[in-house]
PDB file of C-alpha atoms in Angstrom:
ATOM      1  CA  MET A1064      47.975  40.877  57.634  1.00 94.00           C
ATOM      2  CA  LEU A1065      46.881  41.601  54.304  1.00 97.00           C
ATOM      3  CA  GLU A1066      44.877  38.841  52.373  1.00 97.00           C
ATOM      4  CA  ILE A1067      45.478  38.838  48.255  1.00 98.00           C
ATOM      5  CA  VAL A1068      43.263  36.950  46.141  1.00 98.00           C
ATOM      6  CA  PHE A1069      44.070  36.542  42.403  1.00 98.00           C
ATOM      7  CA  LEU A1070      40.874  37.170  40.546  1.00 98.00           C
ATOM      8  CA  GLY A1071      42.294  37.257  36.950  1.00 98.00           C
ATOM      9  CA  THR A1072      45.599  36.666  35.931  1.00 97.00           C
ATOM     10  CA  GLY A1073      45.734  36.113  32.014  1.00 95.00           C
ATOM     11  CA  GLY A1074      47.074  39.153  29.677  1.00 89.00           C
ATOM     12  CA  ALA A1075      45.285  40.796  27.044  1.00 87.00           C
ATOM     13  CA  VAL A1076      42.680  37.733  26.089  1.00 92.00           C
ATOM     14  CA  PRO A1077      40.745  35.516  28.528  1.00 92.00           C
ATOM     15  CA  SER A1078      41.159  31.794  28.375  1.00 91.00           C
ATOM     16  CA  PRO A1079      38.917  29.112  30.270  1.00 89.00           C
ATOM     17  CA  ARG A1080      41.723  28.903  32.941  1.00 90.00           C
ATOM     18  CA  ARG A1081      42.553  32.644  33.492  1.00 95.00           C
ATOM     19  CA  HIS A1082      40.578  35.481  33.739  1.00 97.00           C
ATOM     20  CA  LEU A1083      41.734  38.974  33.109  1.00 98.00           C
ATOM     21  CA  ALA A1084      43.813  41.500  35.633  1.00 98.00           C
ATOM     22  CA  ALA A1085      42.162  41.691  38.806  1.00 98.00           C
ATOM     23  CA  ILE A1086      43.622  41.563  42.171  1.00 99.00           C
ATOM     24  CA  TRP A1087      41.811  41.640  45.728  1.00 98.00           C
ATOM     25  CA  MET A1088      43.074  42.816  48.848  1.00 98.00           C
ATOM     26  CA  ARG A1089      42.099  42.642  52.209  1.00 97.00           C
ATOM     27  CA  TYR A1090      43.600  44.613  55.043  1.00 96.00           C
ATOM     28  CA  SER A1091      42.589  42.685  58.430  1.00 86.00           C
ATOM     29  CA  SER A1092      42.494  45.083  61.165  1.00 75.00           C
ATOM     30  CA  GLU A1093      39.953  46.888  63.274  1.00 69.00           C
ATOM     31  CA  GLU A1094      40.029  49.675  60.878  1.00 71.00           C
ATOM     32  CA  GLY A1095      40.357  47.300  57.686  1.00 75.00           C
ATOM     33  CA  GLU A1096      38.885  47.602  54.453  1.00 92.00           C
ATOM     34  CA  SER A1097      38.657  45.472  51.116  1.00 96.00           C
ATOM     35  CA  PHE A1098      39.855  46.903  47.486  1.00 98.00           C
ATOM     36  CA  LEU A1099      40.762  45.838  44.124  1.00 99.00           C
ATOM     37  CA  MET A1100      43.620  46.392  41.682  1.00 99.00           C
ATOM     38  CA  ASP A1101      42.317  46.513  38.573  1.00 99.00           C
ATOM     39  CA  CYS A1102      38.938  45.175  37.351  1.00 98.00           C
ATOM     40  CA  GLY A1103      39.004  43.180  33.848  1.00 98.00           C
ATOM     41  CA  GLU A1104      36.325  41.303  32.065  1.00 96.00           C
ATOM     42  CA  GLY A1105      34.480  38.912  34.363  1.00 96.00           C
ATOM     43  CA  THR A1106      35.659  40.072  37.782  1.00 98.00           C
ATOM     44  CA  GLN A1107      32.589  40.237  39.433  1.00 98.00           C
ATOM     45  CA  LEU A1108      31.674  36.635  38.313  1.00 97.00           C
ATOM     46  CA  GLN A1109      35.431  35.964  40.027  1.00 98.00           C
ATOM     47  CA  LEU A1110      34.386  37.683  43.260  1.00 98.00           C
ATOM     48  CA  MET A1111      31.508  35.892  43.522  1.00 97.00           C
ATOM     49  CA  LYS A1112      33.482  32.344  42.845  1.00 96.00           C
ATOM     50  CA  ALA A1113      35.691  33.178  45.733  1.00 97.00           C
ATOM     51  CA  GLY A1114      32.986  34.106  48.310  1.00 95.00           C
ATOM     52  CA  LEU A1115      34.135  37.660  48.089  1.00 96.00           C
ATOM     53  CA  SER A1116      31.730  40.639  48.779  1.00 95.00           C
ATOM     54  CA  PHE A1117      31.370  43.368  46.083  1.00 95.00           C
ATOM     55  CA  MET A1118      29.388  45.360  48.159  1.00 96.00           C
ATOM     56  CA  GLN A1119      32.133  46.027  50.524  1.00 94.00           C
ATOM     57  CA  LEU A1120      34.633  47.088  48.101  1.00 96.00           C
ATOM     58  CA  ASP A1121      35.031  51.046  49.038  1.00 94.00           C
ATOM     59  CA  ARG A1122      38.290  51.515  46.193  1.00 98.00           C
ATOM     60  CA  ILE A1123      39.568  50.159  42.836  1.00 99.00           C
ATOM     61  CA  PHE A1124      42.639  51.131  42.046  1.00 99.00           C
ATOM     62  CA  ILE A1125      43.263  51.182  38.321  1.00 99.00           C
ATOM     63  CA  THR A1126      46.682  50.858  36.655  1.00 98.00           C
ATOM     64  CA  HIS A1127      45.772  51.914  32.940  1.00 98.00           C
ATOM     65  CA  TRP A1128      42.677  52.006  30.794  1.00 98.00           C
ATOM     66  CA  HIS A1129      43.788  48.813  28.117  1.00 97.00           C
ATOM     67  CA  ALA A1130      40.201  47.015  28.404  1.00 96.00           C
ATOM     68  CA  ASP A1131      41.812  43.818  30.159  1.00 97.00           C
ATOM     69  CA  HIS A1132      42.385  46.017  33.110  1.00 98.00           C
ATOM     70  CA  TRP A1133      39.163  47.746  33.536  1.00 98.00           C
ATOM     71  CA  ALA A1134      36.068  46.471  31.367  1.00 97.00           C
ATOM     72  CA  GLY A1135      34.999  44.542  34.471  1.00 98.00           C
ATOM     73  CA  LEU A1136      33.784  47.932  35.824  1.00 98.00           C
ATOM     74  CA  ILE A1137      30.663  48.147  33.670  1.00 96.00           C
ATOM     75  CA  GLY A1138      28.794  45.410  35.260  1.00 96.00           C
ATOM     76  CA  LEU A1139      30.243  45.456  39.123  1.00 98.00           C
ATOM     77  CA  ILE A1140      28.876  48.952  39.283  1.00 97.00           C
ATOM     78  CA  GLN A1141      25.442  48.033  37.931  1.00 96.00           C
ATOM     79  CA  THR A1142      25.391  44.634  39.835  1.00 97.00           C
ATOM     80  CA  MET A1143      26.394  46.919  42.868  1.00 98.00           C
ATOM     81  CA  ASN A1144      23.403  49.453  42.244  1.00 97.00           C
ATOM     82  CA  LEU A1145      20.561  46.693  41.628  1.00 96.00           C
ATOM     83  CA  GLU A1146      21.799  45.279  44.897  1.00 97.00           C
ATOM     84  CA  GLY A1147      21.216  48.670  46.601  1.00 97.00           C
ATOM     85  CA  ARG A1148      24.565  50.092  47.413  1.00 97.00           C
ATOM     86  CA  LYS A1149      24.097  53.183  49.087  1.00 97.00           C
ATOM     87  CA  THR A1150      27.809  54.156  49.757  1.00 96.00           C
ATOM     88  CA  PRO A1151      30.163  55.853  47.085  1.00 98.00           C
ATOM     89  CA  LEU A1152      32.914  53.938  45.221  1.00 98.00           C
ATOM     90  CA  ARG A1153      36.002  55.285  44.309  1.00 98.00           C
ATOM     91  CA  VAL A1154      37.861  54.485  41.277  1.00 99.00           C
ATOM     92  CA  TYR A1155      41.584  55.279  41.110  1.00 99.00           C
ATOM     93  CA  GLY A1156      43.707  55.826  38.091  1.00 98.00           C
ATOM     94  CA  PRO A1157      45.594  58.029  35.762  1.00 98.00           C
ATOM     95  CA  GLU A1158      42.994  60.025  33.810  1.00 97.00           C
ATOM     96  CA  ALA A1159      40.322  58.269  35.863  1.00 98.00           C
ATOM     97  CA  GLU A1160      37.991  61.570  35.691  1.00 98.00           C
ATOM     98  CA  ARG A1161      38.124  61.235  32.093  1.00 97.00           C
ATOM     99  CA  PHE A1162      37.628  57.653  31.401  1.00 97.00           C
ATOM    100  CA  VAL A1163      35.172  56.768  34.637  1.00 97.00           C
ATOM    101  CA  ASP A1164      32.599  59.855  33.105  1.00 96.00           C
ATOM    102  CA  LEU A1165      32.990  57.735  29.564  1.00 95.00           C
ATOM    103  CA  ILE A1166      31.925  54.710  31.367  1.00 95.00           C
ATOM    104  CA  LEU A1167      28.950  56.120  33.413  1.00 94.00           C
ATOM    105  CA  GLU A1168      27.820  57.727  29.842  1.00 93.00           C
ATOM    106  CA  LEU A1169      27.498  54.419  27.805  1.00 90.00           C
ATOM    107  CA  GLY A1170      24.107  52.466  27.426  1.00 86.00           C
ATOM    108  CA  TYR A1171      20.772  53.630  29.292  1.00 87.00           C
ATOM    109  CA  TRP A1172      22.103  53.494  33.029  1.00 86.00           C
ATOM    110  CA  ALA A1173      22.680  55.418  35.792  1.00 89.00           C
ATOM    111  CA  PRO A1174      24.061  54.518  39.064  1.00 94.00           C
ATOM    112  CA  ARG A1175      21.914  55.545  42.206  1.00 95.00           C
ATOM    113  CA  PHE A1176      25.150  55.988  44.294  1.00 97.00           C
ATOM    114  CA  ARG A1177      28.099  58.056  43.706  1.00 97.00           C
ATOM    115  CA  VAL A1178      31.122  57.099  41.930  1.00 98.00           C
ATOM    116  CA  ILE A1179      34.013  59.216  42.679  1.00 98.00           C
ATOM    117  CA  PRO A1180      37.061  59.242  40.142  1.00 98.00           C
ATOM    118  CA  VAL A1181      40.359  59.953  41.376  1.00 98.00           C
ATOM    119  CA  ASP A1182      43.109  61.192  38.917  1.00 98.00           C
ATOM    120  CA  VAL A1183      46.601  59.797  39.733  1.00 98.00           C
ATOM    121  CA  PRO A1184      49.504  61.370  38.049  1.00 97.00           C
ATOM    122  CA  PHE A1185      51.358  59.331  35.264  1.00 97.00           C
ATOM    123  CA  GLU A1186      54.086  61.600  34.116  1.00 94.00           C
ATOM    124  CA  GLY A1187      57.771  61.877  35.764  1.00 90.00           C
ATOM    125  CA  ASP A1188      58.943  59.559  38.372  1.00 90.00           C
ATOM    126  CA  GLN A1189      57.857  61.065  41.452  1.00 93.00           C
ATOM    127  CA  GLU A1190      56.043  58.783  44.345  1.00 96.00           C
ATOM    128  CA  THR A1191      52.342  59.676  44.998  1.00 98.00           C
ATOM    129  CA  VAL A1192      50.223  59.255  48.037  1.00 98.00           C
ATOM    130  CA  VAL A1193      46.679  58.384  46.590  1.00 98.00           C
ATOM    131  CA  TYR A1194      44.892  56.951  49.431  1.00 98.00           C
ATOM    132  CA  GLN A1195      45.894  57.406  53.356  1.00 97.00           C
ATOM    133  CA  HIS A1196      43.930  55.253  55.664  1.00 95.00           C
ATOM    134  CA  PRO A1197      44.661  55.200  59.418  1.00 91.00           C
ATOM    135  CA  GLN A1198      46.879  52.182  59.385  1.00 93.00           C
ATOM    136  CA  PHE A1199      48.007  51.928  55.439  1.00 96.00           C
ATOM    137  CA  ARG A1200      48.661  54.166  52.540  1.00 98.00           C
ATOM    138  CA  ILE A1201      48.668  53.535  49.441  1.00 98.00           C
ATOM    139  CA  VAL A1202      51.421  55.246  46.795  1.00 99.00           C
ATOM    140  CA  SER A1203      51.905  55.031  43.108  1.00 98.00           C
ATOM    141  CA  ARG A1204      54.422  55.868  40.212  1.00 98.00           C
ATOM    142  CA  PRO A1205      54.421  55.891  36.711  1.00 98.00           C
ATOM    143  CA  ALA A1206      54.740  52.727  35.061  1.00 97.00           C
ATOM    144  CA  LYS A1207      56.687  52.555  31.666  1.00 94.00           C
ATOM    145  CA  HIS A1208      53.805  51.261  29.124  1.00 94.00           C
ATOM    146  CA  SER A1209      51.942  51.885  25.735  1.00 92.00           C
ATOM    147  CA  VAL A1210      49.797  54.186  27.082  1.00 96.00           C
ATOM    148  CA  PRO A1211      49.782  56.248  30.513  1.00 97.00           C
ATOM    149  CA  ALA A1212      49.774  53.965  33.140  1.00 98.00           C
ATOM    150  CA  VAL A1213      50.768  53.653  36.956  1.00 98.00           C
ATOM    151  CA  MET A1214      51.849  51.170  39.860  1.00 98.00           C
ATOM    152  CA  TYR A1215      50.471  50.915  43.346  1.00 99.00           C
ATOM    153  CA  ALA A1216      52.140  49.927  46.510  1.00 99.00           C
ATOM    154  CA  PHE A1217      50.310  49.023  49.354  1.00 98.00           C
ATOM    155  CA  GLN A1218      51.970  50.600  52.464  1.00 98.00           C
ATOM    156  CA  GLU A1219      51.364  49.493  56.065  1.00 97.00           C
ATOM    157  CA  GLN A1220      52.483  52.052  58.780  1.00 92.00           C
ATOM    158  CA  ASP A1221      55.446  51.506  60.654  1.00 88.00           C
ATOM    159  CA  LYS A1222      55.004  50.076  64.127  1.00 81.00           C
ATOM    160  CA  VAL A1223      57.211  51.502  67.345  1.00 73.00           C
ATOM    161  CA  ASN A1224      57.876  49.582  70.149  1.00 70.00           C
ATOM    162  CA  VAL A1225      59.429  50.628  73.421  1.00 71.00           C
ATOM    163  CA  ASP A1226      62.515  49.370  74.541  1.00 65.00           C
ATOM    164  CA  ILE A1227      61.816  48.645  77.793  1.00 69.00           C
ATOM    165  CA  GLN A1228      65.476  48.868  79.334  1.00 68.00           C
ATOM    166  CA  LYS A1229      65.636  52.110  77.424  1.00 67.00           C
ATOM    167  CA  ALA A1230      62.680  53.330  78.912  1.00 68.00           C
ATOM    168  CA  ALA A1231      63.627  52.216  82.800  1.00 70.00           C
ATOM    169  CA  ALA A1232      66.950  54.144  82.297  1.00 68.00           C
ATOM    170  CA  LEU A1233      65.098  57.191  82.005  1.00 62.00           C
ATOM    171  CA  GLY A1234      62.947  56.566  84.370  1.00 66.00           C
ATOM    172  CA  LEU A1235      59.786  55.205  83.042  1.00 64.00           C
ATOM    173  CA  THR A1236      58.378  52.168  84.725  1.00 61.00           C
ATOM    174  CA  GLN A1237      54.975  52.385  84.731  1.00 58.00           C
ATOM    175  CA  GLY A1238      53.064  50.826  82.258  1.00 62.00           C
ATOM    176  CA  ARG A1239      50.456  53.773  82.096  1.00 51.00           C
ATOM    177  CA  VAL A1240      53.198  56.165  81.115  1.00 58.00           C
ATOM    178  CA  VAL A1241      54.575  53.830  78.586  1.00 61.00           C
ATOM    179  CA  GLY A1242      51.113  53.872  77.293  1.00 66.00           C
ATOM    180  CA  ALA A1243      50.790  57.345  77.202  1.00 64.00           C
ATOM    181  CA  LEU A1244      54.578  57.457  75.534  1.00 66.00           C
ATOM    182  CA  LYS A1245      53.306  55.508  72.593  1.00 61.00           C
ATOM    183  CA  ALA A1246      49.658  56.949  72.274  1.00 64.00           C
ATOM    184  CA  GLU A1247      50.901  60.766  72.620  1.00 64.00           C
ATOM    185  CA  GLY A1248      54.676  60.672  71.276  1.00 67.00           C
ATOM    186  CA  LYS A1249      56.134  62.133  74.462  1.00 73.00           C
ATOM    187  CA  VAL A1250      55.845  61.943  78.076  1.00 71.00           C
ATOM    188  CA  VAL A1251      57.249  64.143  80.886  1.00 74.00           C
ATOM    189  CA  VAL A1252      59.235  62.639  83.278  1.00 68.00           C
ATOM    190  CA  ARG A1253      60.471  64.007  86.541  1.00 68.00           C
ATOM    191  CA  GLY A1254      60.443  67.247  84.406  1.00 70.00           C
ATOM    192  CA  ARG A1255      61.945  66.090  81.377  1.00 74.00           C
ATOM    193  CA  THR A1256      60.603  65.610  78.066  1.00 79.00           C
ATOM    194  CA  VAL A1257      61.197  61.857  77.247  1.00 74.00           C
ATOM    195  CA  THR A1258      60.125  61.209  72.939  1.00 74.00           C
ATOM    196  CA  LEU A1259      59.084  57.793  71.800  1.00 70.00           C
ATOM    197  CA  GLU A1260      62.236  58.133  69.176  1.00 69.00           C
ATOM    198  CA  GLU A1261      64.472  57.925  72.037  1.00 70.00           C
ATOM    199  CA  VAL A1262      63.164  55.039  73.585  1.00 68.00           C
ATOM    200  CA  GLY A1263      61.170  53.479  70.536  1.00 64.00           C
ATOM    201  CA  VAL A1264      61.827  50.522  67.968  1.00 71.00           C
ATOM    202  CA  ARG A1265      60.862  51.064  64.605  1.00 73.00           C
ATOM    203  CA  LYS A1266      59.147  47.875  63.073  1.00 84.00           C
ATOM    204  CA  PRO A1267      58.959  48.230  59.291  1.00 90.00           C
ATOM    205  CA  GLY A1268      55.223  47.602  57.975  1.00 95.00           C
ATOM    206  CA  LEU A1269      54.033  45.365  55.395  1.00 97.00           C
ATOM    207  CA  LYS A1270      54.768  46.430  51.781  1.00 98.00           C
ATOM    208  CA  ALA A1271      53.254  44.795  48.538  1.00 99.00           C
ATOM    209  CA  VAL A1272      53.588  46.406  45.206  1.00 99.00           C
ATOM    210  CA  TYR A1273      51.618  45.336  41.970  1.00 99.00           C
ATOM    211  CA  THR A1274      53.112  46.846  38.512  1.00 97.00           C
ATOM    212  CA  GLY A1275      49.918  46.381  36.281  1.00 96.00           C
ATOM    213  CA  ASP A1276      51.440  46.549  32.839  1.00 95.00           C
ATOM    214  CA  THR A1277      55.054  47.633  32.559  1.00 94.00           C
ATOM    215  CA  GLN A1278      58.479  47.460  31.254  1.00 91.00           C
ATOM    216  CA  ALA A1279      61.396  47.343  33.484  1.00 89.00           C
ATOM    217  CA  CYS A1280      62.144  50.813  34.786  1.00 93.00           C
ATOM    218  CA  PRO A1281      64.039  52.493  37.473  1.00 95.00           C
ATOM    219  CA  GLN A1282      60.627  53.898  38.880  1.00 96.00           C
ATOM    220  CA  LEU A1283      59.560  50.467  39.428  1.00 96.00           C
ATOM    221  CA  VAL A1284      62.835  49.408  41.542  1.00 97.00           C
ATOM    222  CA  ALA A1285      62.196  52.724  43.735  1.00 97.00           C
ATOM    223  CA  LEU A1286      58.704  51.469  44.459  1.00 98.00           C
ATOM    224  CA  ALA A1287      59.292  48.036  45.290  1.00 98.00           C
ATOM    225  CA  ARG A1288      62.563  48.660  47.400  1.00 98.00           C
ATOM    226  CA  GLY A1289      62.330  46.552  50.468  1.00 97.00           C
ATOM    227  CA  ALA A1290      58.664  45.064  49.609  1.00 98.00           C
ATOM    228  CA  ASP A1291      57.591  42.047  51.416  1.00 98.00           C
ATOM    229  CA  LEU A1292      55.678  40.782  47.812  1.00 99.00           C
ATOM    230  CA  LEU A1293      56.157  42.053  44.428  1.00 99.00           C
ATOM    231  CA  ILE A1294      53.351  41.217  42.348  1.00 98.00           C
ATOM    232  CA  HIS A1295      54.942  42.106  38.652  1.00 96.00           C
ATOM    233  CA  ASP A1296      53.907  41.611  35.015  1.00 89.00           C
ATOM    234  CA  SER A1297      55.401  38.695  32.918  1.00 88.00           C
ATOM    235  CA  THR A1298      53.465  38.567  29.899  1.00 80.00           C
ATOM    236  CA  TYR A1299      56.117  36.608  28.209  1.00 72.00           C
ATOM    237  CA  GLU A1300      59.398  34.677  28.954  1.00 66.00           C
ATOM    238  CA  ALA A1301      61.644  38.001  27.954  1.00 62.00           C
ATOM    239  CA  GLN A1302      60.937  41.379  27.310  1.00 53.00           C
ATOM    240  CA  GLU A1303      59.649  42.407  24.230  1.00 54.00           C
ATOM    241  CA  GLU A1304      59.635  45.950  23.032  1.00 50.00           C
ATOM    242  CA  ASP A1305      56.854  46.376  20.705  1.00 57.00           C
ATOM    243  CA  VAL A1306      54.205  46.147  23.297  1.00 61.00           C
ATOM    244  CA  MET A1307      55.866  47.295  26.200  1.00 74.00           C
ATOM    245  CA  HIS A1308      55.498  44.523  28.713  1.00 81.00           C
ATOM    246  CA  ALA A1309      58.455  42.887  31.084  1.00 85.00           C
ATOM    247  CA  GLY A1310      59.292  39.408  30.881  1.00 87.00           C
ATOM    248  CA  ALA A1311      59.454  37.199  33.527  1.00 91.00           C
ATOM    249  CA  LYS A1312      63.625  37.295  33.656  1.00 91.00           C
ATOM    250  CA  GLU A1313      62.920  41.150  33.537  1.00 92.00           C
ATOM    251  CA  ALA A1314      60.947  40.818  36.542  1.00 95.00           C
ATOM    252  CA  ALA A1315      63.511  38.846  38.574  1.00 96.00           C
ATOM    253  CA  ALA A1316      65.753  41.348  37.963  1.00 96.00           C
ATOM    254  CA  ALA A1317      63.822  44.032  39.605  1.00 97.00           C
ATOM    255  CA  ALA A1318      62.867  41.923  42.332  1.00 98.00           C
ATOM    256  CA  LYS A1319      66.653  41.106  42.919  1.00 98.00           C
ATOM    257  CA  GLU A1320      67.349  45.138  42.601  1.00 98.00           C
ATOM    258  CA  ALA A1321      64.515  46.327  44.750  1.00 98.00           C
ATOM    259  CA  GLY A1322      65.271  43.531  47.788  1.00 98.00           C
ATOM    260  CA  VAL A1323      61.651  42.136  47.792  1.00 98.00           C
ATOM    261  CA  GLY A1324      60.717  39.002  49.880  1.00 98.00           C
ATOM    262  CA  THR A1325      58.694  37.096  47.252  1.00 98.00           C
ATOM    263  CA  LEU A1326      58.252  37.665  43.434  1.00 98.00           C
ATOM    264  CA  VAL A1327      54.456  36.921  41.921  1.00 98.00           C
ATOM    265  CA  LEU A1328      54.800  36.578  38.132  1.00 97.00           C
ATOM    266  CA  THR A1329      50.928  36.950  36.528  1.00 96.00           C
ATOM    267  CA  HIS A1330      49.442  38.584  33.428  1.00 95.00           C
ATOM    268  CA  PHE A1331      50.546  35.748  31.495  1.00 93.00           C
ATOM    269  CA  SER A1332      49.911  35.478  27.554  1.00 88.00           C
ATOM    270  CA  ARG A1333      47.583  32.723  26.673  1.00 86.00           C
ATOM    271  CA  ARG A1334      50.336  31.441  24.097  1.00 84.00           C
ATOM    272  CA  TYR A1335      51.519  29.880  27.310  1.00 84.00           C
ATOM    273  CA  GLN A1336      49.504  26.611  28.291  1.00 84.00           C
ATOM    274  CA  ASP A1337      52.269  25.981  30.794  1.00 90.00           C
ATOM    275  CA  VAL A1338      53.777  29.032  32.818  1.00 90.00           C
ATOM    276  CA  SER A1339      56.518  26.675  34.683  1.00 90.00           C
ATOM    277  CA  PRO A1340      59.375  27.669  31.995  1.00 90.00           C
ATOM    278  CA  LEU A1341      58.648  31.708  32.985  1.00 92.00           C
ATOM    279  CA  GLU A1342      59.021  30.525  36.687  1.00 93.00           C
ATOM    280  CA  GLN A1343      62.303  28.323  35.717  1.00 92.00           C
ATOM    281  CA  GLU A1344      63.422  31.749  33.794  1.00 91.00           C
ATOM    282  CA  ALA A1345      63.065  33.730  36.662  1.00 94.00           C
ATOM    283  CA  ARG A1346      64.666  31.671  39.530  1.00 95.00           C
ATOM    284  CA  GLN A1347      67.344  31.869  37.578  1.00 95.00           C
ATOM    285  CA  VAL A1348      67.759  35.189  38.722  1.00 96.00           C
ATOM    286  CA  PHE A1349      65.759  35.645  41.689  1.00 98.00           C
ATOM    287  CA  PRO A1350      64.870  32.417  43.945  1.00 97.00           C
ATOM    288  CA  ARG A1351      61.753  33.143  45.724  1.00 98.00           C
ATOM    289  CA  VAL A1352      59.038  33.188  42.624  1.00 98.00           C
ATOM    290  CA  LEU A1353      55.461  31.917  42.644  1.00 97.00           C
ATOM    291  CA  SER A1354      53.507  32.060  39.699  1.00 96.00           C
ATOM    292  CA  ALA A1355      49.887  33.295  39.876  1.00 97.00           C
ATOM    293  CA  LYS A1356      46.722  31.527  39.161  1.00 96.00           C
ATOM    294  CA  ASP A1357      43.276  32.507  39.399  1.00 97.00           C
ATOM    295  CA  PHE A1358      41.920  32.230  42.957  1.00 98.00           C
ATOM    296  CA  LEU A1359      45.645  31.853  44.239  1.00 98.00           C
ATOM    297  CA  LYS A1360      45.107  32.916  48.040  1.00 98.00           C
ATOM    298  CA  LEU A1361      48.219  34.927  49.679  1.00 98.00           C
ATOM    299  CA  THR A1362      48.066  35.808  53.344  1.00 98.00           C
ATOM    300  CA  LEU A1363      50.982  38.118  54.039  1.00 98.00           C
ATOM    301  CA  LYS A1364      52.521  38.783  57.285  1.00 95.00           C
ATOM    302  CA  LYS A1365      55.340  40.219  58.444  1.00 92.00           C
ATOM    303  CA  GLY A1366      58.252  37.126  58.418  1.00 91.00           C
ATOM    304  CA  SER A1367      55.876  34.697  56.524  1.00 96.00           C
ATOM    305  CA  LEU A1368      53.747  34.207  53.453  1.00 97.00           C
ATOM    306  CA  ASP A1369      50.937  31.432  53.471  1.00 97.00           C
ATOM    307  CA  VAL A1370      49.737  30.342  50.084  1.00 96.00           C
ATOM    308  CA  GLY A1371      46.197  29.105  49.638  1.00 96.00           C
ATOM    309  CA  ASP A1372      43.001  28.420  47.495  1.00 95.00           C
ATOM    310  CA  ALA A1373      40.176  31.245  47.622  1.00 93.00           C
ATOM    311  CA  ARG A1374      37.409  28.790  46.318  1.00 85.00           C
ATOM    312  CA  PRO A1375      35.217  26.838  48.053  1.00 75.00           C
ATOM    313  CA  PRO A1376      36.100  23.308  48.593  1.00 72.00           C
ATOM    314  CA  ARG A1377      33.285  21.817  46.247  1.00 66.00           C
ATOM    315  CA  ASP A1378      35.002  24.103  43.668  1.00 64.00           C
ATOM    316  CA  LYS A1379      38.343  22.768  44.264  1.00 60.00           C
ATOM    317  CA  ALA A1380      38.306  19.683  42.678  1.00 53.00           C
ATOM    318  CA  ALA A1381      36.666  21.146  39.227  1.00 54.00           C
TER     319      ALA A1381
END
């Protein structure tokens, strides 16, 4: 299960209703962890309002170094320091080493924990594994934007279940033998080696993609292929070449071509007080569309998507 909370859904300039780009994610399992996608201005306040722990964050994935996607890092790192953080924080992004070092040199402060920059390739069109967890991985591809930028995908490991009928036909009838097959990938039965591939049924894991800022491009479709969820830049109704942002219609076209489950539009320009026209524009191309708002909470499971609000009950009426 992947939990997703939109902390900021505005583009370029904040507004009273929309903070700047930041998305919190948590993979729930025995070895789960939480992380951020982008960290715009005010992210730490949004985490507090949503009741989410910033001290448990181990990784922050920055799509690019326009300030509306990273300016919250300074305050967040300083607060972590004041709260006594000891564990390292890894910050991923294109040219991360260059920019993280610059951030840490600003002002008279120095965190007492390690902030580790991890450079992410931003040229070409190849997919790169930037983080490997025992149960999932984060991969990236270069985006098409006015500065070096990347897109990220969360990919859960595929699950392989044993087809009991196939297993029985090969003499695998004992539960412990089947368990050993799943754990080791192969077992020896009656002098014959049986592999998991012979009797296994593969179930694809969850996949969620976040574009950051980008125009329509082939590498986006490649990254989003078969995703359960695509979170897409939708700054304007239509793509605007001079600022290199996709529009709602282009986001929908990418979702359709990639065969995704649900499209979520975000990063809206403050020119739109009402984003429903953008959603309607997208629905003309792709039917399963949501418009993100601050504190939108999504719970993604294979075959289902629950929609909620991350704010405590007392704050929802505000």
